[in-house]
PDB file of C-alpha atoms in Angstrom:
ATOM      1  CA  UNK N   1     -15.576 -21.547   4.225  1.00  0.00           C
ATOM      2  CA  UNK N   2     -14.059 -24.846   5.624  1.00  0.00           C
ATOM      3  CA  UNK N   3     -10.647 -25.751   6.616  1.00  0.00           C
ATOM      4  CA  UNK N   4      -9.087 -25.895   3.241  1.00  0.00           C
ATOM      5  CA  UNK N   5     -10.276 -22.598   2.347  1.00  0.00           C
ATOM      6  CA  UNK N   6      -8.333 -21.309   5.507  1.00  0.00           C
ATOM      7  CA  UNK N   7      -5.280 -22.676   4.568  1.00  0.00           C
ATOM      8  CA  UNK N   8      -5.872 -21.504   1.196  1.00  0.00           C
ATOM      9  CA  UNK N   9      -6.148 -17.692   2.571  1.00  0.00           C
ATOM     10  CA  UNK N  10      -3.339 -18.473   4.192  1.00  0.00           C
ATOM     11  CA  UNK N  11      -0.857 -19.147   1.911  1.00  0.00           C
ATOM     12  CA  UNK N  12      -2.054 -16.219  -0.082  1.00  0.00           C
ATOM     13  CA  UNK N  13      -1.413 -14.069   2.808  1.00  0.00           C
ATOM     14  CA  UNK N  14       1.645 -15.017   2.769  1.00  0.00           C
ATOM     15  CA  UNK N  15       2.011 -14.479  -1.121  1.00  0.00           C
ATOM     16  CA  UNK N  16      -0.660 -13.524  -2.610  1.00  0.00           C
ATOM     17  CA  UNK N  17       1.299 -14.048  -6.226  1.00  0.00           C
ATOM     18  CA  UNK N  18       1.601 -17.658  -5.582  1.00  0.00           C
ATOM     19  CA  UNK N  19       1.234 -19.407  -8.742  1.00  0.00           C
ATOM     20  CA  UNK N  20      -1.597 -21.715  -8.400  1.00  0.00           C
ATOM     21  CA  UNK N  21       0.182 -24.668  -9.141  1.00  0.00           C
ATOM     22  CA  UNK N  22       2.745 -23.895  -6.186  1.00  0.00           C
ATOM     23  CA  UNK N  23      -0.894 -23.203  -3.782  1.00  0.00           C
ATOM     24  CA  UNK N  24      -2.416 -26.574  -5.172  1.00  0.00           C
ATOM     25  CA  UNK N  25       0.809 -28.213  -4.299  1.00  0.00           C
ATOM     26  CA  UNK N  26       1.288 -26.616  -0.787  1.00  0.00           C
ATOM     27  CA  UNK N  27      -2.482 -28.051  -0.402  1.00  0.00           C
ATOM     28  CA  UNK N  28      -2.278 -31.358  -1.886  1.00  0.00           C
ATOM     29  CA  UNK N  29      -5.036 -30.494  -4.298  1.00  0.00           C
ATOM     30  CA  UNK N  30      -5.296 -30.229  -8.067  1.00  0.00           C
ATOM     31  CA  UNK N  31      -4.734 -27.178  -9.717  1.00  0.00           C
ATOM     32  CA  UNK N  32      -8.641 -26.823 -10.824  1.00  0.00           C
ATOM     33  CA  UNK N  33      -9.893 -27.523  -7.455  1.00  0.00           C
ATOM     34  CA  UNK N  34      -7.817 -24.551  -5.989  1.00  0.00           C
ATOM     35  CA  UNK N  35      -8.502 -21.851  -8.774  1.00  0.00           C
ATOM     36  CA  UNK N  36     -12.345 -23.010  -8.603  1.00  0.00           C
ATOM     37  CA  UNK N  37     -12.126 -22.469  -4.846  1.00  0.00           C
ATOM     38  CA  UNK N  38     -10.414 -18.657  -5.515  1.00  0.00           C
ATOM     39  CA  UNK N  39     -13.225 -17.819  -8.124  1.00  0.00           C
ATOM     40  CA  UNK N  40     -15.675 -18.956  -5.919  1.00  0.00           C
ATOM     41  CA  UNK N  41     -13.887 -17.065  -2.677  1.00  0.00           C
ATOM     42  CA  UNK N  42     -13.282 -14.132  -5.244  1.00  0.00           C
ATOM     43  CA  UNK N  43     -17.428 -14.277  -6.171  1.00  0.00           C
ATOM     44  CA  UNK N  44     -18.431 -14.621  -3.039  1.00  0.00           C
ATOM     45  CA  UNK N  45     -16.381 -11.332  -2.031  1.00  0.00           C
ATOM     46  CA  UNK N  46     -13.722 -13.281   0.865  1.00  0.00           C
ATOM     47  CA  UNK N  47     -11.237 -12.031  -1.288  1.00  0.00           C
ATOM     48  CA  UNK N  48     -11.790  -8.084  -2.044  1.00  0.00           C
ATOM     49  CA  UNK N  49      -8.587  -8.088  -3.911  1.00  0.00           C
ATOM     50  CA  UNK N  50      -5.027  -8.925  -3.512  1.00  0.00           C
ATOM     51  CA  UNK N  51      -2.134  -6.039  -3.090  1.00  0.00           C
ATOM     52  CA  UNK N  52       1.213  -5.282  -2.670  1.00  0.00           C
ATOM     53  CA  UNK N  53       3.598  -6.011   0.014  1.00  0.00           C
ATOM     54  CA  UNK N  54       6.488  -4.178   0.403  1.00  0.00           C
ATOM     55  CA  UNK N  55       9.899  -5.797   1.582  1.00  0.00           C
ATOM     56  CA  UNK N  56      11.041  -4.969   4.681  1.00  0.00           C
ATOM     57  CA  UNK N  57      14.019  -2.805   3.399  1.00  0.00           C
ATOM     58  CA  UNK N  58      11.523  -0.306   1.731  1.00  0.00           C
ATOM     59  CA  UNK N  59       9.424  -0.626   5.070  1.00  0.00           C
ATOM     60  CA  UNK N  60      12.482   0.127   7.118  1.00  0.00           C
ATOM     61  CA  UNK N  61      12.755   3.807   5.552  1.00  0.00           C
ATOM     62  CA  UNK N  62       9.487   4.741   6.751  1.00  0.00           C
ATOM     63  CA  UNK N  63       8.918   5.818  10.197  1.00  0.00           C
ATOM     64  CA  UNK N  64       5.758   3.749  11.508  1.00  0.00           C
ATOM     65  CA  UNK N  65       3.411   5.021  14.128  1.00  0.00           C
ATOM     66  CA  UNK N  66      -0.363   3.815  15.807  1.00  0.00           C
ATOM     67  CA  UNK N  67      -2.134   7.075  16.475  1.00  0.00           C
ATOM     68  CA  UNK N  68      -4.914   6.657  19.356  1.00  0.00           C
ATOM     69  CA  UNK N  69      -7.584   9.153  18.297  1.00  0.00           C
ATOM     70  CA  UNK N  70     -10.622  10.481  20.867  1.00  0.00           C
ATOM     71  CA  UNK N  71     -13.141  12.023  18.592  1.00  0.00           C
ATOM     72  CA  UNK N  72     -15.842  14.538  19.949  1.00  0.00           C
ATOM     73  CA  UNK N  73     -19.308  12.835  20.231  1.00  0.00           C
ATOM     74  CA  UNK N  74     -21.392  12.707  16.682  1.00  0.00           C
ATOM     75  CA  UNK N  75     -17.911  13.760  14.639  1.00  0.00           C
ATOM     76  CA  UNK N  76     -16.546  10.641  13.636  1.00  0.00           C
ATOM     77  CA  UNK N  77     -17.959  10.955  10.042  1.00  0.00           C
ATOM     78  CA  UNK N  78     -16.427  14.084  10.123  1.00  0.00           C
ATOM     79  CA  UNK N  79     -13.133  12.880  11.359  1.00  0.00           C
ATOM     80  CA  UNK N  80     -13.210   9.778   9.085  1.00  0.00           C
ATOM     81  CA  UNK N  81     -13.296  11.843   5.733  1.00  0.00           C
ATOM     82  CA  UNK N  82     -10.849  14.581   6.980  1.00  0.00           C
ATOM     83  CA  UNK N  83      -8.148  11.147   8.108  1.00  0.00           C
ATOM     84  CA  UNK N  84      -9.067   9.269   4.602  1.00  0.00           C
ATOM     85  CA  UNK N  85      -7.716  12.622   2.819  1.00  0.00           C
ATOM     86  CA  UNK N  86      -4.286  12.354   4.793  1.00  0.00           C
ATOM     87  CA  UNK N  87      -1.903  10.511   2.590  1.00  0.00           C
ATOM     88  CA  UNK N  88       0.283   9.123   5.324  1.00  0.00           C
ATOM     89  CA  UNK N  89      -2.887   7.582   7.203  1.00  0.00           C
ATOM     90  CA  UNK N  90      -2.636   4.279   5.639  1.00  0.00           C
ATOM     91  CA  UNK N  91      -5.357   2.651   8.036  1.00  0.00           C
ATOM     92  CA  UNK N  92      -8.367   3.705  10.256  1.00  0.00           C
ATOM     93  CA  UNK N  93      -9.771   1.210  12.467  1.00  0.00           C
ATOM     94  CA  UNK N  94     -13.034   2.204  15.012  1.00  0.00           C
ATOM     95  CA  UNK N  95     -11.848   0.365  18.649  1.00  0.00           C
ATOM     96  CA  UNK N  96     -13.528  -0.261  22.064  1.00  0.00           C
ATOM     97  CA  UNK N  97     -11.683   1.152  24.707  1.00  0.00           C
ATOM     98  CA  UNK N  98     -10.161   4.599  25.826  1.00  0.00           C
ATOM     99  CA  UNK N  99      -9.491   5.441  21.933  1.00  0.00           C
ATOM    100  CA  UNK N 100     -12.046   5.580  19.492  1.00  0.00           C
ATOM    101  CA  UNK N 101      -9.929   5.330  16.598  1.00  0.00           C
ATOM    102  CA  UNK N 102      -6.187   4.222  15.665  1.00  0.00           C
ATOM    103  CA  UNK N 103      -4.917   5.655  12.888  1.00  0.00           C
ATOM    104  CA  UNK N 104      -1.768   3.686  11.447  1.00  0.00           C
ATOM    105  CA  UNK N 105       0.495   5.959  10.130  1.00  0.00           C
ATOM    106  CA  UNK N 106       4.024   6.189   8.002  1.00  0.00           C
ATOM    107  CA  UNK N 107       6.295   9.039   7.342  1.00  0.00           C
ATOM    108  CA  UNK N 108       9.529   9.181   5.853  1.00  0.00           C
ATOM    109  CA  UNK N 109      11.347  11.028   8.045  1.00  0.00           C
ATOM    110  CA  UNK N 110      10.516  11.791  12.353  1.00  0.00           C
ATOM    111  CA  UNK N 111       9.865  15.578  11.324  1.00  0.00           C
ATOM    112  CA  UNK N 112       7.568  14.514   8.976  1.00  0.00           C
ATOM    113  CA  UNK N 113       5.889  11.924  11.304  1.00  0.00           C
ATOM    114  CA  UNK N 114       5.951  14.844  13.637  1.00  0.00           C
ATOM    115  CA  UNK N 115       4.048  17.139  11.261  1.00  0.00           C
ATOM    116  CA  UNK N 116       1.344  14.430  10.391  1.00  0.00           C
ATOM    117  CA  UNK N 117       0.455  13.723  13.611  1.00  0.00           C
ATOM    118  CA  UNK N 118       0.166  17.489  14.662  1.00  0.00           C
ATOM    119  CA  UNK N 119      -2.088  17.589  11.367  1.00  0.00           C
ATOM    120  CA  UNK N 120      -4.501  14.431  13.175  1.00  0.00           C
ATOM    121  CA  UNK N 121      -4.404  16.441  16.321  1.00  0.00           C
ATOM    122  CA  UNK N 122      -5.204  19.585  14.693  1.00  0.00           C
ATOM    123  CA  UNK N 123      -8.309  18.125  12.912  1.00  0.00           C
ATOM    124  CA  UNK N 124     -11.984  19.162  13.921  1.00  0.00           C
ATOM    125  CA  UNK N 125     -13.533  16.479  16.045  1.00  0.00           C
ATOM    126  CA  UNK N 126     -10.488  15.581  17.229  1.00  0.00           C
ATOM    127  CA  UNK N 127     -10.619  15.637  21.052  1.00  0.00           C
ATOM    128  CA  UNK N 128      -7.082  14.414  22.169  1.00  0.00           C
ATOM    129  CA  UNK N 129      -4.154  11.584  20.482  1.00  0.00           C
ATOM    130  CA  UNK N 130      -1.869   9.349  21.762  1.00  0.00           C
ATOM    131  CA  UNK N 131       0.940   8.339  19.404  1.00  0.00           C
ATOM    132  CA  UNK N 132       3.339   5.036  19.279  1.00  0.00           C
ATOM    133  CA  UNK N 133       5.796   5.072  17.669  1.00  0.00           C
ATOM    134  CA  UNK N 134       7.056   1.417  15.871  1.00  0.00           C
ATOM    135  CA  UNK N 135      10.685   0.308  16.811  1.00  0.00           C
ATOM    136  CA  UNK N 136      10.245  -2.793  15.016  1.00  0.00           C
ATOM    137  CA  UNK N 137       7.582  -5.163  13.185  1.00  0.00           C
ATOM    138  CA  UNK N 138       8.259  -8.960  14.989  1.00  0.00           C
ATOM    139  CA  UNK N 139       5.764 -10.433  12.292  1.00  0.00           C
ATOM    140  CA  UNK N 140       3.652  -9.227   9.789  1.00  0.00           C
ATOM    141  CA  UNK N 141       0.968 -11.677   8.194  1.00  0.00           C
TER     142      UNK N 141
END
């Protein structure tokens, strides 16, 4: 990947329904240069997909928290299946630190958020959480 193809990801990042006219524009590249460089970004799997972003007024309805998760030793398979099952998990990451895991949650409502994350802490391999709750997004990329 070089510089262009950066600036490329970029600008689909920032809509990845950008017509590819508008992105060869942006660029200051033809039109055939930029979908070749997507097919080949697309082959080479740098771009697993592309998905939906939701405006921030639907976003705003949802109560948003980070769940810190400390998972008893040789259970994080365990843990990882039983989290992937949870519809209002909507990303796992593994971390280095005090946490093994953060779980990034949404809820529509604080009972429900409430009920989710007594439903992480409740899990089998779970050893203890520590939850965040999101008062606001400043950017989101």
């Amino acid at each position: 990947m070089d510089d262009l193809d950066q600036h490329l990801l970029a600008r689909l990042r920032e809509n990845a329904r950008a017509p590819v006219a508008e992105l060869a524009r942006a660029l200051g590249l033809s039109r055939t240069t930029v979908q070749s460089r997507l097919a080949r970004l697309e082959r080479s799997g740098v771009i697993a997909g592309y998905s939906v972003k939701l405006s921030e007024a639907e976003t705003s309805r949802q109560i948003h928290a980070y769940v810190m998760l400390t998972v008893e030793p040789k259970q994080a398979v365990a843990v990882i299946s039983a989290l992937r099952r949870l519809p209002g998990v909507r990303a796992l990451q593994s971390v280095s630190g005090p946490f093994d895991m953060i779980a990034a949650v949404e809820a529509p409502s604080v009972s429900e958020m409430d009920a989710v994350i007594d439903e992480i802490g409740a899990l089998n391999g779970v050893e203890r959480t520590n939850s965040s709750i999101v008062l606001s997004t400043k950017f989101d990329r």
